[in-house]
Amino acid sequence: KFDQLRDGIVSLFKGKLRPAITGILFGFINIFVGCLEVFSHFIRIISFTFRLFGNMTAGEILLLVVCFLVPLIATIPFYGLELLIGFIQALIFAGLTLVFGVIALTPHTEEEHA
């Protein structure tokens, strides 16, 4: 990743101004893109955490409100609904974890982009 930056600095010492400027510029752009990529990995984890927390909290709030509004027998279907939603959320959580893991472990080489 630092080849363009190094080539730009070498060109600067050789007296070639145009390749030096483009090499240094692209080198710093690559460093900036690398920092953004690292930042995006942390943001994915945080987003994933908030999504799971929101879904779990929403189900509990729904059950709490229904329990206060209607008698106990009428809340039984909502417990079944909460179990179904919890199962679906577990599947989605596992699927997204798998996708994020595959994306994180896939090697990125120059041959793939050509």
Tab-separated table of N, CA and C in Angstrom:
chain	number	residue	atom	x	y	z
A	1	LYS	N	0.817	-1.195	0.000
A	1	LYS	CA	0.000	0.000	0.000
A	1	LYS	C	0.861	1.259	0.000
A	2	PHE	N	2.063	1.178	0.491
A	2	PHE	CA	2.896	2.373	0.577
A	2	PHE	C	3.822	2.522	-0.624
A	3	ASP	N	3.646	1.685	-1.656
A	3	ASP	CA	4.512	1.757	-2.828
A	3	ASP	C	4.381	3.091	-3.547
A	4	GLN	N	3.160	3.591	-3.700
A	4	GLN	CA	2.969	4.857	-4.406
A	4	GLN	C	3.578	6.011	-3.623
A	5	LEU	N	3.449	5.995	-2.328
A	5	LEU	CA	4.039	7.044	-1.504
A	5	LEU	C	5.560	7.000	-1.608
A	6	ARG	N	6.135	5.803	-1.529
A	6	ARG	CA	7.586	5.654	-1.644
A	6	ARG	C	8.080	6.086	-3.016
A	7	ASP	N	7.363	5.657	-4.082
A	7	ASP	CA	7.758	6.047	-5.434
A	7	ASP	C	7.667	7.554	-5.631
A	8	GLY	N	6.667	8.181	-5.013
A	8	GLY	CA	6.539	9.632	-5.112
A	8	GLY	C	7.695	10.346	-4.442
A	9	ILE	N	8.122	9.863	-3.287
A	9	ILE	CA	9.245	10.489	-2.588
A	9	ILE	C	10.537	10.272	-3.359
A	10	VAL	N	10.724	9.078	-3.931
A	10	VAL	CA	11.913	8.805	-4.744
A	10	VAL	C	11.924	9.704	-5.971
A	11	SER	N	10.767	9.884	-6.620
A	11	SER	CA	10.690	10.759	-7.796
A	11	SER	C	10.984	12.205	-7.422
A	12	LEU	N	10.605	12.608	-6.237
A	12	LEU	CA	10.877	13.970	-5.782
A	12	LEU	C	12.379	14.197	-5.659
A	13	PHE	N	13.100	13.192	-5.133
A	13	PHE	CA	14.549	13.337	-5.006
A	13	PHE	C	15.257	13.230	-6.350
A	14	LYS	N	14.633	12.596	-7.322
A	14	LYS	CA	15.220	12.507	-8.657
A	14	LYS	C	14.935	13.752	-9.482
A	15	GLY	N	14.105	14.636	-8.979
A	15	GLY	CA	13.829	15.884	-9.678
A	15	GLY	C	12.621	15.822	-10.592
A	16	LYS	N	11.850	14.771	-10.536
A	16	LYS	CA	10.647	14.641	-11.365
A	16	LYS	C	9.463	15.095	-10.527
A	17	LEU	N	8.976	16.291	-10.801
A	17	LEU	CA	7.968	16.891	-9.934
A	17	LEU	C	6.587	16.272	-10.112
A	18	ARG	N	6.163	16.053	-11.358
A	18	ARG	CA	4.802	15.550	-11.597
A	18	ARG	C	4.583	14.146	-11.018
A	19	PRO	N	5.476	13.165	-11.310
A	19	PRO	CA	5.269	11.846	-10.685
A	19	PRO	C	5.405	11.889	-9.163
A	20	ALA	N	6.213	12.815	-8.668
A	20	ALA	CA	6.385	12.920	-7.219
A	20	ALA	C	5.096	13.372	-6.559
A	21	ILE	N	4.465	14.386	-7.128
A	21	ILE	CA	3.225	14.901	-6.537
A	21	ILE	C	2.122	13.857	-6.598
A	22	THR	N	1.961	13.202	-7.752
A	22	THR	CA	0.895	12.196	-7.865
A	22	THR	C	1.166	10.997	-6.963
A	23	GLY	N	2.426	10.578	-6.869
A	23	GLY	CA	2.758	9.442	-6.005
A	23	GLY	C	2.498	9.736	-4.545
A	24	ILE	N	2.930	10.918	-4.104
A	24	ILE	CA	2.703	11.295	-2.707
A	24	ILE	C	1.214	11.468	-2.435
A	25	LEU	N	0.499	12.097	-3.371
A	25	LEU	CA	-0.939	12.309	-3.196
A	25	LEU	C	-1.687	10.983	-3.110
A	26	PHE	N	-1.400	10.069	-4.049
A	26	PHE	CA	-2.074	8.773	-4.013
A	26	PHE	C	-1.663	7.955	-2.787
A	27	GLY	N	-0.435	8.128	-2.330
A	27	GLY	CA	-0.002	7.439	-1.115
A	27	GLY	C	-0.795	7.879	0.104
A	28	PHE	N	-0.989	9.198	0.236
A	28	PHE	CA	-1.783	9.697	1.362
A	28	PHE	C	-3.254	9.315	1.223
A	29	ILE	N	-3.746	9.271	-0.002
A	29	ILE	CA	-5.129	8.823	-0.215
A	29	ILE	C	-5.277	7.368	0.216
A	30	ASN	N	-4.298	6.532	-0.115
A	30	ASN	CA	-4.352	5.124	0.306
A	30	ASN	C	-4.311	4.983	1.827
A	31	ILE	N	-3.516	5.818	2.487
A	31	ILE	CA	-3.474	5.787	3.953
A	31	ILE	C	-4.830	6.191	4.520
A	32	PHE	N	-5.433	7.243	3.950
A	32	PHE	CA	-6.743	7.705	4.409
A	32	PHE	C	-7.814	6.636	4.196
A	33	VAL	N	-7.795	5.983	3.036
A	33	VAL	CA	-8.766	4.922	2.753
A	33	VAL	C	-8.564	3.744	3.707
A	34	GLY	N	-7.329	3.430	4.031
A	34	GLY	CA	-7.063	2.361	4.994
A	34	GLY	C	-7.624	2.677	6.370
A	35	CYS	N	-7.463	3.934	6.803
A	35	CYS	CA	-8.032	4.347	8.099
A	35	CYS	C	-9.554	4.266	8.070
A	36	LEU	N	-10.165	4.679	6.955
A	36	LEU	CA	-11.618	4.574	6.829
A	36	LEU	C	-12.079	3.119	6.879
A	37	GLU	N	-11.309	2.230	6.285
A	37	GLU	CA	-11.666	0.809	6.282
A	37	GLU	C	-11.629	0.233	7.697
A	38	VAL	N	-10.613	0.581	8.461
A	38	VAL	CA	-10.530	0.123	9.854
A	38	VAL	C	-11.698	0.691	10.655
A	39	PHE	N	-11.997	1.974	10.447
A	39	PHE	CA	-13.118	2.617	11.137
A	39	PHE	C	-14.438	1.938	10.787
A	40	SER	N	-14.607	1.540	9.518
A	40	SER	CA	-15.864	0.906	9.103
A	40	SER	C	-16.060	-0.453	9.776
A	41	HIS	N	-14.980	-1.163	10.062
A	41	HIS	CA	-15.115	-2.448	10.759
A	41	HIS	C	-15.641	-2.249	12.180
A	42	PHE	N	-15.170	-1.211	12.863
A	42	PHE	CA	-15.677	-0.929	14.209
A	42	PHE	C	-17.124	-0.454	14.168
A	43	ILE	N	-17.471	0.348	13.169
A	43	ILE	CA	-18.838	0.845	13.051
A	43	ILE	C	-19.801	-0.311	12.786
A	44	ARG	N	-19.385	-1.308	12.009
A	44	ARG	CA	-20.243	-2.475	11.765
A	44	ARG	C	-20.569	-3.195	13.068
A	45	ILE	N	-19.568	-3.366	13.913
A	45	ILE	CA	-19.784	-4.052	15.191
A	45	ILE	C	-20.738	-3.256	16.070
A	46	ILE	N	-20.543	-1.939	16.125
A	46	ILE	CA	-21.413	-1.095	16.948
A	46	ILE	C	-22.840	-1.114	16.407
A	47	SER	N	-22.991	-1.020	15.092
A	47	SER	CA	-24.319	-1.060	14.478
A	47	SER	C	-25.008	-2.392	14.754
A	48	PHE	N	-24.264	-3.456	14.650
A	48	PHE	CA	-24.771	-4.795	14.910
A	48	PHE	C	-25.262	-4.914	16.354
A	49	THR	N	-24.506	-4.362	17.281
A	49	THR	CA	-24.868	-4.410	18.698
A	49	THR	C	-26.144	-3.632	18.976
A	50	PHE	N	-26.240	-2.408	18.429
A	50	PHE	CA	-27.441	-1.597	18.655
A	50	PHE	C	-28.675	-2.228	18.024
A	51	ARG	N	-28.514	-2.854	16.866
A	51	ARG	CA	-29.650	-3.503	16.213
A	51	ARG	C	-30.181	-4.646	17.073
A	52	LEU	N	-29.293	-5.461	17.600
A	52	LEU	CA	-29.713	-6.575	18.448
A	52	LEU	C	-30.345	-6.068	19.747
A	53	PHE	N	-29.738	-5.063	20.359
A	53	PHE	CA	-30.284	-4.501	21.596
A	53	PHE	C	-31.668	-3.899	21.364
A	54	GLY	N	-31.847	-3.182	20.268
A	54	GLY	CA	-33.140	-2.569	19.963
A	54	GLY	C	-34.230	-3.595	19.754
A	55	ASN	N	-33.914	-4.664	19.053
A	55	ASN	CA	-34.919	-5.704	18.816
A	55	ASN	C	-35.304	-6.421	20.108
A	56	MET	N	-34.337	-6.700	20.943
A	56	MET	CA	-34.649	-7.371	22.207
A	56	MET	C	-35.457	-6.456	23.128
A	57	THR	N	-35.085	-5.200	23.188
A	57	THR	CA	-35.786	-4.257	24.058
A	57	THR	C	-37.203	-4.001	23.572
A	58	ALA	N	-37.390	-3.902	22.262
A	58	ALA	CA	-38.731	-3.651	21.716
A	58	ALA	C	-39.685	-4.783	22.070
A	59	GLY	N	-39.229	-6.014	22.006
A	59	GLY	CA	-40.080	-7.147	22.366
A	59	GLY	C	-40.481	-7.120	23.829
A	60	GLU	N	-39.537	-6.789	24.690
A	60	GLU	CA	-39.849	-6.723	26.118
A	60	GLU	C	-40.819	-5.588	26.422
A	61	ILE	N	-40.646	-4.455	25.770
A	61	ILE	CA	-41.561	-3.325	25.990
A	61	ILE	C	-42.961	-3.673	25.499
A	62	LEU	N	-43.050	-4.359	24.358
A	62	LEU	CA	-44.355	-4.781	23.845
A	62	LEU	C	-45.059	-5.699	24.848
A	63	LEU	N	-44.344	-6.664	25.385
A	63	LEU	CA	-44.943	-7.567	26.373
A	63	LEU	C	-45.372	-6.821	27.633
A	64	LEU	N	-44.565	-5.890	28.078
A	64	LEU	CA	-44.893	-5.131	29.278
A	64	LEU	C	-46.158	-4.296	29.082
A	65	VAL	N	-46.267	-3.626	27.949
A	65	VAL	CA	-47.444	-2.791	27.674
A	65	VAL	C	-48.694	-3.648	27.549
A	66	VAL	N	-48.595	-4.766	26.836
A	66	VAL	CA	-49.763	-5.634	26.658
A	66	VAL	C	-50.199	-6.218	28.000
A	67	CYS	N	-49.254	-6.575	28.861
A	67	CYS	CA	-49.611	-7.122	30.180
A	67	CYS	C	-50.371	-6.108	31.028
A	68	PHE	N	-50.058	-4.840	30.885
A	68	PHE	CA	-50.773	-3.822	31.659
A	68	PHE	C	-52.133	-3.477	31.063
A	69	LEU	N	-52.304	-3.689	29.751
A	69	LEU	CA	-53.549	-3.283	29.100
A	69	LEU	C	-54.627	-4.357	29.106
A	70	VAL	N	-54.239	-5.620	29.049
A	70	VAL	CA	-55.231	-6.696	28.942
A	70	VAL	C	-54.986	-7.732	30.033
A	71	PRO	N	-55.971	-8.597	30.276
A	71	PRO	CA	-55.793	-9.644	31.296
A	71	PRO	C	-54.687	-10.632	30.920
A	72	LEU	N	-54.311	-11.444	31.882
A	72	LEU	CA	-53.190	-12.371	31.737
A	72	LEU	C	-53.393	-13.373	30.605
A	73	ILE	N	-54.594	-13.896	30.436
A	73	ILE	CA	-54.838	-14.922	29.412
A	73	ILE	C	-54.645	-14.350	28.010
A	74	ALA	N	-54.968	-13.097	27.804
A	74	ALA	CA	-54.832	-12.493	26.475
A	74	ALA	C	-53.377	-12.242	26.094
A	75	THR	N	-52.463	-12.299	27.041
A	75	THR	CA	-51.052	-12.036	26.728
A	75	THR	C	-50.302	-13.273	26.253
A	76	ILE	N	-50.907	-14.446	26.395
A	76	ILE	CA	-50.225	-15.689	26.005
A	76	ILE	C	-49.840	-15.696	24.522
A	77	PRO	N	-50.696	-15.254	23.585
A	77	PRO	CA	-50.261	-15.218	22.185
A	77	PRO	C	-49.063	-14.290	21.953
A	78	PHE	N	-48.965	-13.247	22.738
A	78	PHE	CA	-47.837	-12.329	22.573
A	78	PHE	C	-46.525	-12.956	23.033
A	79	TYR	N	-46.596	-13.833	24.023
A	79	TYR	CA	-45.395	-14.569	24.419
A	79	TYR	C	-44.942	-15.507	23.295
A	80	GLY	N	-45.909	-16.147	22.640
A	80	GLY	CA	-45.570	-16.981	21.480
A	80	GLY	C	-44.973	-16.156	20.358
A	81	LEU	N	-45.548	-14.981	20.130
A	81	LEU	CA	-45.009	-14.081	19.107
A	81	LEU	C	-43.589	-13.651	19.466
A	82	GLU	N	-43.355	-13.383	20.728
A	82	GLU	CA	-42.016	-12.982	21.175
A	82	GLU	C	-41.011	-14.117	20.980
A	83	LEU	N	-41.432	-15.348	21.232
A	83	LEU	CA	-40.545	-16.494	20.990
A	83	LEU	C	-40.227	-16.644	19.507
A	84	LEU	N	-41.244	-16.462	18.655
A	84	LEU	CA	-41.023	-16.539	17.211
A	84	LEU	C	-40.077	-15.437	16.746
A	85	ILE	N	-40.293	-14.232	17.220
A	85	ILE	CA	-39.425	-13.115	16.839
A	85	ILE	C	-38.004	-13.345	17.350
A	86	GLY	N	-37.866	-13.889	18.557
A	86	GLY	CA	-36.540	-14.197	19.090
A	86	GLY	C	-35.813	-15.231	18.250
A	87	PHE	N	-36.543	-16.244	17.778
A	87	PHE	CA	-35.934	-17.258	16.911
A	87	PHE	C	-35.492	-16.646	15.585
A	88	ILE	N	-36.344	-15.809	15.005
A	88	ILE	CA	-35.992	-15.151	13.739
A	88	ILE	C	-34.782	-14.237	13.934
A	89	GLN	N	-34.747	-13.511	15.049
A	89	GLN	CA	-33.608	-12.634	15.321
A	89	GLN	C	-32.320	-13.440	15.493
A	90	ALA	N	-32.415	-14.606	16.108
A	90	ALA	CA	-31.231	-15.457	16.254
A	90	ALA	C	-30.724	-15.908	14.891
A	91	LEU	N	-31.640	-16.250	13.984
A	91	LEU	CA	-31.227	-16.633	12.632
A	91	LEU	C	-30.574	-15.464	11.902
A	92	ILE	N	-31.175	-14.291	12.008
A	92	ILE	CA	-30.610	-13.111	11.351
A	92	ILE	C	-29.248	-12.772	11.954
A	93	PHE	N	-29.138	-12.841	13.269
A	93	PHE	CA	-27.875	-12.561	13.948
A	93	PHE	C	-26.789	-13.527	13.479
A	94	ALA	N	-27.117	-14.811	13.399
A	94	ALA	CA	-26.139	-15.806	12.949
A	94	ALA	C	-25.757	-15.580	11.492
A	95	GLY	N	-26.742	-15.259	10.655
A	95	GLY	CA	-26.450	-15.004	9.243
A	95	GLY	C	-25.574	-13.784	9.044
A	96	LEU	N	-25.879	-12.697	9.744
A	96	LEU	CA	-25.061	-11.491	9.621
A	96	LEU	C	-23.662	-11.699	10.180
A	97	THR	N	-23.550	-12.462	11.256
A	97	THR	CA	-22.230	-12.777	11.797
A	97	THR	C	-21.417	-13.563	10.785
A	98	LEU	N	-22.049	-14.508	10.121
A	98	LEU	CA	-21.369	-15.289	9.098
A	98	LEU	C	-20.917	-14.402	7.943
A	99	VAL	N	-21.797	-13.525	7.478
A	99	VAL	CA	-21.452	-12.636	6.358
A	99	VAL	C	-20.313	-11.701	6.746
A	100	PHE	N	-20.385	-11.087	7.933
A	100	PHE	CA	-19.319	-10.185	8.370
A	100	PHE	C	-18.003	-10.936	8.517
A	101	GLY	N	-18.057	-12.155	9.023
A	101	GLY	CA	-16.844	-12.952	9.161
A	101	GLY	C	-16.221	-13.294	7.826
A	102	VAL	N	-17.046	-13.659	6.854
A	102	VAL	CA	-16.529	-13.986	5.518
A	102	VAL	C	-15.920	-12.752	4.871
A	103	ILE	N	-16.584	-11.610	5.006
A	103	ILE	CA	-16.049	-10.373	4.435
A	103	ILE	C	-14.720	-10.013	5.090
A	104	ALA	N	-14.624	-10.193	6.403
A	104	ALA	CA	-13.397	-9.839	7.115
A	104	ALA	C	-12.246	-10.778	6.772
A	105	LEU	N	-12.537	-12.040	6.478
A	105	LEU	CA	-11.475	-13.015	6.235
A	105	LEU	C	-11.129	-13.203	4.768
A	106	THR	N	-11.887	-12.591	3.859
A	106	THR	CA	-11.603	-12.723	2.437
A	106	THR	C	-10.378	-11.889	2.090
A	107	PRO	N	-9.344	-12.510	1.510
A	107	PRO	CA	-8.152	-11.722	1.160
A	107	PRO	C	-8.434	-10.817	-0.040
A	108	HIS	N	-7.896	-9.623	0.022
A	108	HIS	CA	-8.042	-8.669	-1.071
A	108	HIS	C	-6.687	-8.519	-1.748
A	109	THR	N	-6.593	-9.024	-2.967
A	109	THR	CA	-5.341	-8.925	-3.709
A	109	THR	C	-5.556	-8.088	-4.954
A	110	GLU	N	-4.468	-7.709	-5.581
A	110	GLU	CA	-4.539	-6.883	-6.786
A	110	GLU	C	-5.118	-7.660	-7.967
A	111	GLU	N	-4.936	-8.985	-7.997
A	111	GLU	CA	-5.434	-9.776	-9.118
A	111	GLU	C	-6.954	-9.786	-9.163
A	112	GLU	N	-7.614	-9.684	-8.014
A	112	GLU	CA	-9.072	-9.702	-7.979
A	112	GLU	C	-9.667	-8.438	-8.569
A	113	HIS	N	-8.942	-7.332	-8.486
A	113	HIS	CA	-9.466	-6.058	-8.950
A	113	HIS	C	-9.153	-5.803	-10.416
A	114	ALA	N	-8.313	-6.608	-11.015
A	114	ALA	CA	-7.929	-6.381	-12.416
A	114	ALA	C	-8.966	-6.916	-13.378
